């Protein structure tokens, strides 16, 4: 109500409105400048830092990004108050602003005032952002994105662990990398269960689509007569020959149908070192091979604390590059939720199509602490580790072993 009143006052006489608040704006600017000068001298004890760590653990957030933002927010508020040291009251004042959109599904409710964790008394639903946090000032969002970018660069150069959580970053787009190839096909993978290559390129070499110039899975001629084709061929001769001199036979079926299910990690950690573009390139190659073989494909993505099936089950299209380029990355990593939804979908699919083979490709950097050892996916499963750093910080290899998937790297 107050905002609407002020806007109405401004519309009636903008000059008078600006004159009325000029002194207040000047005082506010001076207060901000003073707080900025004091910020470098603000102290935060280990006790307060421990309270921040416990609060983030209670909220079940990923990584240390929330710890860093909470600490900086509390120090900024302390400087604004004109104090020198961060107190418990400062932590409580900014706690909900930091944790509201970072709480993961399954986090416990905030503790009571007697417990050491500095949480707000009101906890928003775990599966959505609170109404008052949907829109923030544009300048603040730009600063948040810049901080996330700076933390990413510092983490790559000095090995710091600040880049383990990217939940505060807005979604971003990244063009796919067409140079990445992944030529594993359903029948070839099923026939080579004992092959455990360490990279996708090695797997593609061992399981190429062309062997000695001959295409694989060549159709064999069946026994049934194809009368439509027989008559058509007879009509091509000068005048319709009857009876036909040659009987055309129906081609035998190639075997069971194949479905390629792709689960793509679209969390903010995928934006580092262009791994998201490489993942899109690999997905594009899988889709192209499926198109050549007239096989089906479906695409699930998980990121920004949600799971979505962006491409329903269809026969693989000729080109998915424009579609893939529109997919953005950002936010948290609901990895377990993604696997659970895919497992449920596969179970329903195999009940409806028991003769169809399924190939599942999971693209992720493994930046998650979720336990998925109790989840099993029907059909053949590949986990592609797209973490590009020399020292792996993710858990992709452990995840692949726990769910019984073949492990590959890009």
mmCIF file of C-alpha atoms in Angstrom:
data_model
loop_
_atom_site.group_PDB
_atom_site.id
_atom_site.type_symbol
_atom_site.label_atom_id
_atom_site.label_comp_id
_atom_site.label_asym_id
_atom_site.label_seq_id
_atom_site.Cartn_x
_atom_site.Cartn_y
_atom_site.Cartn_z
ATOM 1 C CA UNK A 1 0.000 0.000 0.000
ATOM 2 C CA UNK A 2 2.802 2.400 0.894
ATOM 3 C CA UNK A 3 4.596 1.769 -2.392
ATOM 4 C CA UNK A 4 1.445 2.510 -4.383
ATOM 5 C CA UNK A 5 0.911 5.738 -2.420
ATOM 6 C CA UNK A 6 4.452 6.876 -3.088
ATOM 7 C CA UNK A 7 4.137 6.071 -6.781
ATOM 8 C CA UNK A 8 0.895 8.056 -6.973
ATOM 9 C CA UNK A 9 2.590 10.965 -5.239
ATOM 10 C CA UNK A 10 5.444 10.828 -7.733
ATOM 11 C CA UNK A 11 3.089 10.760 -10.719
ATOM 12 C CA UNK A 12 1.242 13.844 -9.479
ATOM 13 C CA UNK A 13 4.378 15.990 -9.080
ATOM 14 C CA UNK A 14 7.727 14.314 -9.704
ATOM 15 C CA UNK A 15 9.773 17.476 -9.024
ATOM 16 C CA UNK A 16 8.170 18.053 -5.630
ATOM 17 C CA UNK A 17 8.561 14.356 -4.824
ATOM 18 C CA UNK A 18 12.303 14.419 -5.581
ATOM 19 C CA UNK A 19 12.807 17.591 -3.539
ATOM 20 C CA UNK A 20 10.957 16.015 -0.630
ATOM 21 C CA UNK A 21 13.263 12.979 -0.493
ATOM 22 C CA UNK A 22 16.525 14.590 -1.605
ATOM 23 C CA UNK A 23 17.814 15.003 1.943
ATOM 24 C CA UNK A 24 16.820 11.449 2.881
ATOM 25 C CA UNK A 25 18.592 10.106 -0.187
ATOM 26 C CA UNK A 26 21.706 12.104 0.655
ATOM 27 C CA UNK A 27 21.744 10.790 4.214
ATOM 28 C CA UNK A 28 21.218 7.237 2.966
ATOM 29 C CA UNK A 29 24.110 7.587 0.533
ATOM 30 C CA UNK A 30 26.379 8.872 3.290
ATOM 31 C CA UNK A 31 25.376 6.002 5.580
ATOM 32 C CA UNK A 32 26.187 3.465 2.851
ATOM 33 C CA UNK A 33 29.593 5.056 2.221
ATOM 34 C CA UNK A 34 30.417 4.998 5.939
ATOM 35 C CA UNK A 35 29.383 1.340 6.171
ATOM 36 C CA UNK A 36 31.560 0.490 3.168
ATOM 37 C CA UNK A 37 34.550 2.070 4.868
ATOM 38 C CA UNK A 38 33.925 0.121 8.082
ATOM 39 C CA UNK A 39 33.355 -3.175 6.292
ATOM 40 C CA UNK A 40 37.075 -3.935 5.958
ATOM 41 C CA UNK A 41 37.489 -3.744 9.740
ATOM 42 C CA UNK A 42 34.527 -5.906 10.758
ATOM 43 C CA UNK A 43 35.495 -8.983 12.794
ATOM 44 C CA UNK A 44 33.708 -12.311 12.882
ATOM 45 C CA UNK A 45 34.665 -14.803 15.582
ATOM 46 C CA UNK A 46 35.055 -18.533 15.031
ATOM 47 C CA UNK A 47 31.983 -19.050 17.185
ATOM 48 C CA UNK A 48 29.861 -17.052 14.737
ATOM 49 C CA UNK A 49 31.397 -18.874 11.780
ATOM 50 C CA UNK A 50 30.556 -22.185 13.419
ATOM 51 C CA UNK A 51 26.945 -21.066 13.843
ATOM 52 C CA UNK A 52 26.839 -20.248 10.120
ATOM 53 C CA UNK A 53 28.223 -23.688 9.238
ATOM 54 C CA UNK A 54 25.682 -25.444 11.482
ATOM 55 C CA UNK A 55 22.852 -23.401 10.025
ATOM 56 C CA UNK A 56 23.824 -24.296 6.445
ATOM 57 C CA UNK A 57 24.136 -27.959 7.387
ATOM 58 C CA UNK A 58 20.684 -27.872 8.985
ATOM 59 C CA UNK A 59 19.263 -26.352 5.766
ATOM 60 C CA UNK A 60 20.902 -29.168 3.752
ATOM 61 C CA UNK A 61 22.491 -26.795 1.234
ATOM 62 C CA UNK A 62 25.186 -27.946 -1.195
ATOM 63 C CA UNK A 63 28.776 -26.750 -0.930
ATOM 64 C CA UNK A 64 30.020 -23.646 0.875
ATOM 65 C CA UNK A 65 28.496 -20.904 -1.230
ATOM 66 C CA UNK A 66 25.730 -20.308 1.307
ATOM 67 C CA UNK A 67 28.312 -20.060 4.120
ATOM 68 C CA UNK A 68 30.217 -17.384 2.210
ATOM 69 C CA UNK A 69 27.145 -15.333 1.312
ATOM 70 C CA UNK A 70 25.801 -15.575 4.870
ATOM 71 C CA UNK A 71 29.109 -14.395 6.321
ATOM 72 C CA UNK A 72 29.359 -11.461 3.926
ATOM 73 C CA UNK A 73 25.744 -10.446 4.485
ATOM 74 C CA UNK A 74 26.146 -10.536 8.278
ATOM 75 C CA UNK A 75 29.349 -8.481 8.103
ATOM 76 C CA UNK A 76 27.652 -5.935 5.846
ATOM 77 C CA UNK A 77 24.736 -5.605 8.242
ATOM 78 C CA UNK A 78 27.152 -5.214 11.162
ATOM 79 C CA UNK A 79 28.938 -2.376 9.330
ATOM 80 C CA UNK A 80 25.574 -0.768 8.604
ATOM 81 C CA UNK A 81 24.718 -0.822 12.322
ATOM 82 C CA UNK A 82 28.051 0.813 13.090
ATOM 83 C CA UNK A 83 29.320 -2.091 15.199
ATOM 84 C CA UNK A 84 32.735 -3.762 14.988
ATOM 85 C CA UNK A 85 31.934 -7.456 15.548
ATOM 86 C CA UNK A 86 29.306 -9.801 14.128
ATOM 87 C CA UNK A 87 26.770 -10.979 16.705
ATOM 88 C CA UNK A 88 24.140 -13.691 16.811
ATOM 89 C CA UNK A 89 21.474 -11.049 16.145
ATOM 90 C CA UNK A 90 23.266 -10.057 12.924
ATOM 91 C CA UNK A 91 23.242 -13.674 11.739
ATOM 92 C CA UNK A 92 19.543 -14.071 12.481
ATOM 93 C CA UNK A 93 18.717 -10.825 10.688
ATOM 94 C CA UNK A 94 20.084 -12.007 7.315
ATOM 95 C CA UNK A 95 19.610 -15.790 7.679
ATOM 96 C CA UNK A 96 16.338 -16.074 5.774
ATOM 97 C CA UNK A 97 17.608 -13.896 2.917
ATOM 98 C CA UNK A 98 20.495 -16.327 2.433
ATOM 99 C CA UNK A 99 18.764 -19.677 2.985
ATOM 100 C CA UNK A 100 15.248 -19.127 1.641
ATOM 101 C CA UNK A 101 16.027 -20.258 -1.918
ATOM 102 C CA UNK A 102 18.854 -22.653 -1.054
ATOM 103 C CA UNK A 103 17.115 -25.146 1.215
ATOM 104 C CA UNK A 104 17.098 -28.621 -0.296
ATOM 105 C CA UNK A 105 14.217 -31.102 -0.214
ATOM 106 C CA UNK A 106 14.435 -33.115 2.981
ATOM 107 C CA UNK A 107 15.955 -30.395 5.140
ATOM 108 C CA UNK A 108 14.618 -30.254 8.664
ATOM 109 C CA UNK A 109 12.543 -27.425 10.036
ATOM 110 C CA UNK A 110 14.269 -24.499 11.763
ATOM 111 C CA UNK A 111 15.301 -25.131 15.390
ATOM 112 C CA UNK A 112 13.888 -23.300 18.356
ATOM 113 C CA UNK A 113 15.503 -20.204 19.842
ATOM 114 C CA UNK A 114 17.319 -22.316 22.445
ATOM 115 C CA UNK A 115 19.269 -24.198 19.801
ATOM 116 C CA UNK A 116 22.478 -22.759 18.377
ATOM 117 C CA UNK A 117 21.435 -22.789 14.701
ATOM 118 C CA UNK A 118 20.543 -19.209 13.626
ATOM 119 C CA UNK A 119 17.439 -19.844 11.495
ATOM 120 C CA UNK A 120 14.363 -17.723 10.977
ATOM 121 C CA UNK A 121 11.145 -18.911 12.606
ATOM 122 C CA UNK A 122 9.306 -19.109 9.286
ATOM 123 C CA UNK A 123 10.471 -21.667 6.744
ATOM 124 C CA UNK A 124 9.175 -21.478 3.166
ATOM 125 C CA UNK A 125 8.167 -24.676 1.354
ATOM 126 C CA UNK A 126 11.203 -26.630 0.230
ATOM 127 C CA UNK A 127 9.982 -26.986 -3.345
ATOM 128 C CA UNK A 128 9.518 -23.301 -4.202
ATOM 129 C CA UNK A 129 10.990 -19.885 -3.621
ATOM 130 C CA UNK A 130 9.143 -17.536 -1.265
ATOM 131 C CA UNK A 131 7.109 -14.806 -2.896
ATOM 132 C CA UNK A 132 9.305 -12.040 -1.563
ATOM 133 C CA UNK A 133 12.436 -13.569 -3.078
ATOM 134 C CA UNK A 134 11.236 -14.112 -6.629
ATOM 135 C CA UNK A 135 12.379 -10.688 -7.774
ATOM 136 C CA UNK A 136 15.371 -8.812 -6.499
ATOM 137 C CA UNK A 137 16.720 -5.459 -7.652
ATOM 138 C CA UNK A 138 18.546 -5.801 -10.931
ATOM 139 C CA UNK A 139 21.709 -4.296 -9.573
ATOM 140 C CA UNK A 140 21.802 -6.776 -6.694
ATOM 141 C CA UNK A 141 21.337 -9.683 -9.087
ATOM 142 C CA UNK A 142 24.216 -8.433 -11.230
ATOM 143 C CA UNK A 143 26.437 -8.167 -8.164
ATOM 144 C CA UNK A 144 25.461 -11.698 -7.107
ATOM 145 C CA UNK A 145 26.338 -13.050 -10.571
ATOM 146 C CA UNK A 146 29.660 -11.177 -10.514
ATOM 147 C CA UNK A 147 30.509 -12.640 -7.103
ATOM 148 C CA UNK A 148 29.747 -16.148 -8.329
ATOM 149 C CA UNK A 149 31.941 -15.572 -11.404
ATOM 150 C CA UNK A 150 34.811 -14.259 -9.265
ATOM 151 C CA UNK A 151 34.555 -17.227 -6.893
ATOM 152 C CA UNK A 152 34.636 -19.600 -9.847
ATOM 153 C CA UNK A 153 37.823 -18.042 -11.216
ATOM 154 C CA UNK A 154 39.558 -18.056 -7.838
ATOM 155 C CA UNK A 155 38.533 -21.674 -7.251
ATOM 156 C CA UNK A 156 40.108 -22.729 -10.539
ATOM 157 C CA UNK A 157 43.373 -20.905 -9.889
ATOM 158 C CA UNK A 158 44.140 -21.645 -6.258
ATOM 159 C CA UNK A 159 42.168 -24.861 -5.674
ATOM 160 C CA UNK A 160 39.763 -23.235 -3.247
ATOM 161 C CA UNK A 161 36.549 -25.111 -2.613
ATOM 162 C CA UNK A 162 34.228 -22.080 -2.924
ATOM 163 C CA UNK A 163 32.965 -23.251 -6.288
ATOM 164 C CA UNK A 164 31.318 -26.389 -4.909
ATOM 165 C CA UNK A 165 27.943 -24.649 -4.733
ATOM 166 C CA UNK A 166 26.518 -22.373 -7.375
ATOM 167 C CA UNK A 167 22.947 -22.230 -6.120
ATOM 168 C CA UNK A 168 22.748 -18.417 -6.136
ATOM 169 C CA UNK A 169 23.663 -17.991 -9.794
ATOM 170 C CA UNK A 170 20.935 -17.156 -12.309
ATOM 171 C CA UNK A 171 20.387 -19.510 -15.211
ATOM 172 C CA UNK A 172 22.713 -18.958 -18.152
ATOM 173 C CA UNK A 173 22.817 -20.179 -21.723
ATOM 174 C CA UNK A 174 25.794 -21.869 -23.397
ATOM 175 C CA UNK A 175 26.128 -22.936 -27.036
ATOM 176 C CA UNK A 176 26.841 -26.607 -27.642
ATOM 177 C CA UNK A 177 30.241 -27.929 -28.676
ATOM 178 C CA UNK A 178 29.877 -29.900 -31.918
ATOM 179 C CA UNK A 179 33.382 -31.356 -31.620
ATOM 180 C CA UNK A 180 32.394 -33.796 -28.875
ATOM 181 C CA UNK A 181 31.236 -37.201 -30.092
ATOM 182 C CA UNK A 182 29.644 -40.127 -28.325
ATOM 183 C CA UNK A 183 28.889 -42.944 -30.772
ATOM 184 C CA UNK A 184 27.709 -45.692 -28.448
ATOM 185 C CA UNK A 185 24.582 -47.401 -29.750
ATOM 186 C CA UNK A 186 22.156 -49.614 -27.899
ATOM 187 C CA UNK A 187 22.840 -52.973 -29.553
ATOM 188 C CA UNK A 188 26.618 -52.450 -29.614
ATOM 189 C CA UNK A 189 26.716 -51.503 -25.946
ATOM 190 C CA UNK A 190 24.619 -54.520 -24.971
ATOM 191 C CA UNK A 191 26.925 -56.803 -26.949
ATOM 192 C CA UNK A 192 29.997 -55.365 -25.230
ATOM 193 C CA UNK A 193 29.054 -55.371 -21.565
ATOM 194 C CA UNK A 194 32.561 -56.434 -20.571
ATOM 195 C CA UNK A 195 34.244 -53.469 -22.238
ATOM 196 C CA UNK A 196 35.091 -50.772 -19.707
ATOM 197 C CA UNK A 197 36.855 -47.969 -21.632
ATOM 198 C CA UNK A 198 38.040 -44.958 -19.705
ATOM 199 C CA UNK A 199 36.842 -42.369 -22.173
ATOM 200 C CA UNK A 200 34.066 -41.781 -24.643
ATOM 201 C CA UNK A 201 36.500 -41.476 -27.545
ATOM 202 C CA UNK A 202 37.925 -44.916 -26.769
ATOM 203 C CA UNK A 203 34.416 -46.337 -26.526
ATOM 204 C CA UNK A 204 33.488 -44.794 -29.892
ATOM 205 C CA UNK A 205 36.620 -46.281 -31.472
ATOM 206 C CA UNK A 206 35.869 -49.760 -30.155
ATOM 207 C CA UNK A 207 32.172 -49.535 -31.036
ATOM 208 C CA UNK A 208 32.096 -47.556 -34.302
ATOM 209 C CA UNK A 209 29.041 -47.340 -36.447
ATOM 210 C CA UNK A 210 31.015 -48.502 -39.499
ATOM 211 C CA UNK A 211 33.336 -51.517 -39.522
ATOM 212 C CA UNK A 212 35.607 -52.041 -42.536
ATOM 213 C CA UNK A 213 33.301 -49.885 -44.616
ATOM 214 C CA UNK A 214 30.234 -52.044 -43.926
ATOM 215 C CA UNK A 215 27.267 -50.730 -42.012
ATOM 216 C CA UNK A 216 26.265 -52.663 -38.935
ATOM 217 C CA UNK A 217 22.816 -54.129 -38.316
ATOM 218 C CA UNK A 218 22.166 -54.696 -42.012
ATOM 219 C CA UNK A 219 18.605 -55.825 -42.644
ATOM 220 C CA UNK A 220 18.068 -59.394 -43.751
ATOM 221 C CA UNK A 221 15.492 -60.451 -46.275
ATOM 222 C CA UNK A 222 12.463 -62.238 -44.884
ATOM 223 C CA UNK A 223 10.153 -64.901 -46.355
ATOM 224 C CA UNK A 224 6.787 -63.131 -46.593
ATOM 225 C CA UNK A 225 5.868 -61.766 -50.031
ATOM 226 C CA UNK A 226 5.476 -57.995 -50.241
ATOM 227 C CA UNK A 227 2.647 -57.802 -52.798
ATOM 228 C CA UNK A 228 2.603 -53.993 -52.874
ATOM 229 C CA UNK A 229 6.272 -53.842 -53.778
ATOM 230 C CA UNK A 230 5.943 -56.737 -56.220
ATOM 231 C CA UNK A 231 3.148 -55.022 -58.184
ATOM 232 C CA UNK A 232 4.969 -51.678 -58.073
ATOM 233 C CA UNK A 233 8.118 -53.218 -59.545
ATOM 234 C CA UNK A 234 6.093 -55.015 -62.227
ATOM 235 C CA UNK A 235 4.427 -51.730 -63.192
ATOM 236 C CA UNK A 236 7.811 -50.119 -63.772
ATOM 237 C CA UNK A 237 8.385 -52.468 -66.673
ATOM 238 C CA UNK A 238 6.857 -51.451 -70.039
ATOM 239 C CA UNK A 239 3.281 -52.453 -69.513
ATOM 240 C CA UNK A 240 2.154 -54.288 -66.399
ATOM 241 C CA UNK A 241 3.582 -57.780 -66.354
ATOM 242 C CA UNK A 242 1.244 -60.367 -64.937
ATOM 243 C CA UNK A 243 1.990 -62.693 -63.428
ATOM 244 C CA UNK A 244 5.098 -60.934 -62.100
ATOM 245 C CA UNK A 245 8.406 -62.417 -63.117
ATOM 246 C CA UNK A 246 9.917 -61.659 -59.708
ATOM 247 C CA UNK A 247 8.393 -61.728 -56.271
ATOM 248 C CA UNK A 248 9.545 -59.044 -53.809
ATOM 249 C CA UNK A 249 9.750 -60.215 -50.226
ATOM 250 C CA UNK A 250 9.249 -58.242 -47.050
ATOM 251 C CA UNK A 251 12.354 -57.281 -45.183
ATOM 252 C CA UNK A 252 12.833 -58.840 -41.813
ATOM 253 C CA UNK A 253 12.551 -56.646 -38.742
ATOM 254 C CA UNK A 254 15.856 -55.338 -37.410
ATOM 255 C CA UNK A 255 15.143 -56.487 -33.864
ATOM 256 C CA UNK A 256 13.880 -54.783 -30.756
ATOM 257 C CA UNK A 257 13.172 -51.059 -30.702
ATOM 258 C CA UNK A 258 15.614 -48.810 -28.886
ATOM 259 C CA UNK A 259 14.966 -45.802 -26.671
ATOM 260 C CA UNK A 260 17.726 -43.349 -25.750
ATOM 261 C CA UNK A 261 16.979 -41.544 -22.476
ATOM 262 C CA UNK A 262 19.278 -38.615 -21.661
ATOM 263 C CA UNK A 263 19.503 -37.051 -18.203
ATOM 264 C CA UNK A 264 21.413 -33.759 -18.424
ATOM 265 C CA UNK A 265 22.813 -31.897 -15.417
ATOM 266 C CA UNK A 266 21.873 -28.211 -15.804
ATOM 267 C CA UNK A 267 23.050 -26.920 -12.427
ATOM 268 C CA UNK A 268 25.222 -23.812 -12.214
ATOM 269 C CA UNK A 269 28.433 -25.780 -11.621
ATOM 270 C CA UNK A 270 28.162 -26.989 -15.237
ATOM 271 C CA UNK A 271 28.993 -23.505 -16.536
ATOM 272 C CA UNK A 272 32.674 -23.739 -15.539
ATOM 273 C CA UNK A 273 35.295 -24.504 -18.213
ATOM 274 C CA UNK A 274 32.624 -24.808 -20.933
ATOM 275 C CA UNK A 275 31.686 -28.344 -19.833
ATOM 276 C CA UNK A 276 28.010 -27.561 -20.436
ATOM 277 C CA UNK A 277 28.756 -26.908 -24.108
ATOM 278 C CA UNK A 278 30.664 -30.190 -24.359
ATOM 279 C CA UNK A 279 27.793 -32.060 -22.755
ATOM 280 C CA UNK A 280 25.369 -30.565 -25.271
ATOM 281 C CA UNK A 281 27.690 -31.624 -28.089
ATOM 282 C CA UNK A 282 27.703 -35.201 -26.827
ATOM 283 C CA UNK A 283 23.900 -35.170 -26.499
ATOM 284 C CA UNK A 284 23.633 -33.885 -30.070
ATOM 285 C CA UNK A 285 25.795 -36.754 -31.313
ATOM 286 C CA UNK A 286 23.677 -39.347 -29.491
ATOM 287 C CA UNK A 287 20.541 -37.833 -31.014
ATOM 288 C CA UNK A 288 22.100 -37.879 -34.485
ATOM 289 C CA UNK A 289 23.049 -41.553 -34.242
ATOM 290 C CA UNK A 290 19.530 -42.336 -33.019
ATOM 291 C CA UNK A 291 18.104 -40.434 -35.992
ATOM 292 C CA UNK A 292 20.209 -42.464 -38.431
ATOM 293 C CA UNK A 293 18.933 -45.714 -36.925
ATOM 294 C CA UNK A 294 15.355 -44.404 -36.622
ATOM 295 C CA UNK A 295 15.375 -44.902 -32.853
ATOM 296 C CA UNK A 296 13.494 -43.009 -30.160
ATOM 297 C CA UNK A 297 14.839 -40.403 -27.765
ATOM 298 C CA UNK A 298 13.709 -38.452 -24.699
ATOM 299 C CA UNK A 299 15.516 -35.783 -22.689
ATOM 300 C CA UNK A 300 15.300 -34.941 -18.978
ATOM 301 C CA UNK A 301 17.158 -32.050 -17.363
ATOM 302 C CA UNK A 302 17.754 -31.263 -13.701
ATOM 303 C CA UNK A 303 18.948 -27.963 -12.291
ATOM 304 C CA UNK A 304 17.761 -24.834 -10.530
ATOM 305 C CA UNK A 305 16.228 -27.195 -7.921
ATOM 306 C CA UNK A 306 13.780 -28.800 -10.368
ATOM 307 C CA UNK A 307 13.510 -31.738 -12.767
ATOM 308 C CA UNK A 308 11.824 -31.463 -16.147
ATOM 309 C CA UNK A 309 11.258 -33.651 -19.200
ATOM 310 C CA UNK A 310 11.960 -31.093 -21.916
ATOM 311 C CA UNK A 311 11.760 -33.555 -24.811
ATOM 312 C CA UNK A 312 8.978 -36.176 -24.680
ATOM 313 C CA UNK A 313 9.553 -39.625 -26.175
ATOM 314 C CA UNK A 314 9.692 -39.230 -29.968
ATOM 315 C CA UNK A 315 11.579 -40.620 -32.928
ATOM 316 C CA UNK A 316 14.926 -38.831 -32.869
ATOM 317 C CA UNK A 317 14.781 -35.629 -34.951
ATOM 318 C CA UNK A 318 17.289 -34.846 -37.666
ATOM 319 C CA UNK A 319 18.838 -31.882 -35.836
ATOM 320 C CA UNK A 320 18.482 -30.920 -32.156
ATOM 321 C CA UNK A 321 21.112 -28.174 -32.084
ATOM 322 C CA UNK A 322 18.663 -25.246 -31.941
ATOM 323 C CA UNK A 323 16.631 -26.989 -29.252
ATOM 324 C CA UNK A 324 19.722 -27.777 -27.136
ATOM 325 C CA UNK A 325 21.090 -24.235 -27.410
ATOM 326 C CA UNK A 326 17.951 -22.928 -25.693
ATOM 327 C CA UNK A 327 18.569 -25.032 -22.575
ATOM 328 C CA UNK A 328 20.057 -22.946 -19.750
ATOM 329 C CA UNK A 329 21.986 -23.883 -16.636
ATOM 330 C CA UNK A 330 21.842 -22.441 -13.128
ATOM 331 C CA UNK A 331 20.786 -23.036 -9.541
ATOM 332 C CA UNK A 332 21.132 -26.083 -7.318
ATOM 333 C CA UNK A 333 21.574 -29.769 -8.175
ATOM 334 C CA UNK A 334 18.498 -31.953 -7.481
ATOM 335 C CA UNK A 335 20.422 -35.065 -8.555
ATOM 336 C CA UNK A 336 18.507 -37.602 -6.485
ATOM 337 C CA UNK A 337 15.158 -36.172 -7.567
ATOM 338 C CA UNK A 338 16.277 -36.442 -11.192
ATOM 339 C CA UNK A 339 17.268 -40.099 -10.855
ATOM 340 C CA UNK A 340 14.054 -40.962 -9.001
ATOM 341 C CA UNK A 341 11.891 -39.399 -11.707
ATOM 342 C CA UNK A 342 13.842 -41.133 -14.489
ATOM 343 C CA UNK A 343 13.677 -44.488 -12.661
ATOM 344 C CA UNK A 344 9.895 -44.164 -12.306
ATOM 345 C CA UNK A 345 9.537 -43.166 -15.960
ATOM 346 C CA UNK A 346 11.682 -46.094 -17.166
ATOM 347 C CA UNK A 347 9.741 -48.567 -15.039
ATOM 348 C CA UNK A 348 6.466 -47.404 -16.572
ATOM 349 C CA UNK A 349 7.964 -47.416 -20.079
ATOM 350 C CA UNK A 350 9.253 -51.010 -19.848
ATOM 351 C CA UNK A 351 5.873 -52.209 -18.587
ATOM 352 C CA UNK A 352 4.185 -50.637 -21.596
ATOM 353 C CA UNK A 353 6.929 -51.703 -24.076
ATOM 354 C CA UNK A 354 8.560 -54.867 -22.701
ATOM 355 C CA UNK A 355 10.259 -55.650 -26.040
ATOM 356 C CA UNK A 356 12.005 -52.282 -26.257
ATOM 357 C CA UNK A 357 15.593 -51.749 -25.151
ATOM 358 C CA UNK A 358 16.543 -48.615 -23.243
ATOM 359 C CA UNK A 359 19.843 -46.769 -23.108
ATOM 360 C CA UNK A 360 20.223 -44.157 -20.358
ATOM 361 C CA UNK A 361 22.951 -41.502 -20.538
ATOM 362 C CA UNK A 362 23.577 -39.413 -17.395
ATOM 363 C CA UNK A 363 25.668 -36.278 -17.978
ATOM 364 C CA UNK A 364 26.914 -34.745 -14.709
ATOM 365 C CA UNK A 365 29.996 -33.359 -12.982
ATOM 366 C CA UNK A 366 29.162 -35.237 -9.785
ATOM 367 C CA UNK A 367 28.932 -32.072 -7.672
ATOM 368 C CA UNK A 368 26.355 -33.429 -5.246
ATOM 369 C CA UNK A 369 26.246 -35.020 -1.817
ATOM 370 C CA UNK A 370 23.018 -36.930 -2.469
ATOM 371 C CA UNK A 371 22.981 -40.654 -1.695
ATOM 372 C CA UNK A 372 21.568 -42.545 -4.694
ATOM 373 C CA UNK A 373 22.820 -46.051 -3.911
ATOM 374 C CA UNK A 374 19.231 -47.280 -3.479
ATOM 375 C CA UNK A 375 18.177 -46.191 -6.987
ATOM 376 C CA UNK A 376 18.470 -48.622 -9.884
ATOM 377 C CA UNK A 377 17.607 -47.775 -13.490
ATOM 378 C CA UNK A 378 16.149 -50.395 -15.806
ATOM 379 C CA UNK A 379 18.001 -51.098 -19.034
ATOM 380 C CA UNK A 380 21.595 -50.203 -19.824
ATOM 381 C CA UNK A 381 22.999 -47.091 -18.124
ATOM 382 C CA UNK A 382 26.021 -44.897 -18.892
ATOM 383 C CA UNK A 383 27.284 -42.108 -16.629
ATOM 384 C CA UNK A 384 29.397 -39.505 -18.430
ATOM 385 C CA UNK A 385 31.616 -37.463 -16.119
ATOM 386 C CA UNK A 386 31.986 -34.009 -17.654
ATOM 387 C CA UNK A 387 34.055 -32.453 -14.883
ATOM 388 C CA UNK A 388 37.019 -30.933 -16.716
ATOM 389 C CA UNK A 389 39.403 -30.159 -13.834
ATOM 390 C CA UNK A 390 42.557 -32.241 -13.469
ATOM 391 C CA UNK A 391 41.714 -33.068 -9.854
ATOM 392 C CA UNK A 392 38.170 -34.418 -9.659
ATOM 393 C CA UNK A 393 36.142 -32.761 -6.906
ATOM 394 C CA UNK A 394 32.896 -34.444 -7.885
ATOM 395 C CA UNK A 395 31.683 -37.965 -7.110
ATOM 396 C CA UNK A 396 30.749 -39.139 -10.598
ATOM 397 C CA UNK A 397 32.822 -42.336 -10.396
ATOM 398 C CA UNK A 398 31.284 -43.296 -7.039
ATOM 399 C CA UNK A 399 27.787 -42.513 -8.308
ATOM 400 C CA UNK A 400 28.306 -44.694 -11.380
ATOM 401 C CA UNK A 401 29.424 -47.604 -9.206
ATOM 402 C CA UNK A 402 26.514 -47.188 -6.787
ATOM 403 C CA UNK A 403 23.803 -47.255 -9.476
ATOM 404 C CA UNK A 404 25.488 -49.903 -11.649
ATOM 405 C CA UNK A 405 26.280 -47.598 -14.590
ATOM 406 C CA UNK A 406 29.251 -47.679 -16.943
ATOM 407 C CA UNK A 407 31.585 -44.754 -16.268
ATOM 408 C CA UNK A 408 33.003 -42.518 -19.007
ATOM 409 C CA UNK A 409 34.731 -39.149 -19.125
ATOM 410 C CA UNK A 410 34.876 -36.312 -21.629
#
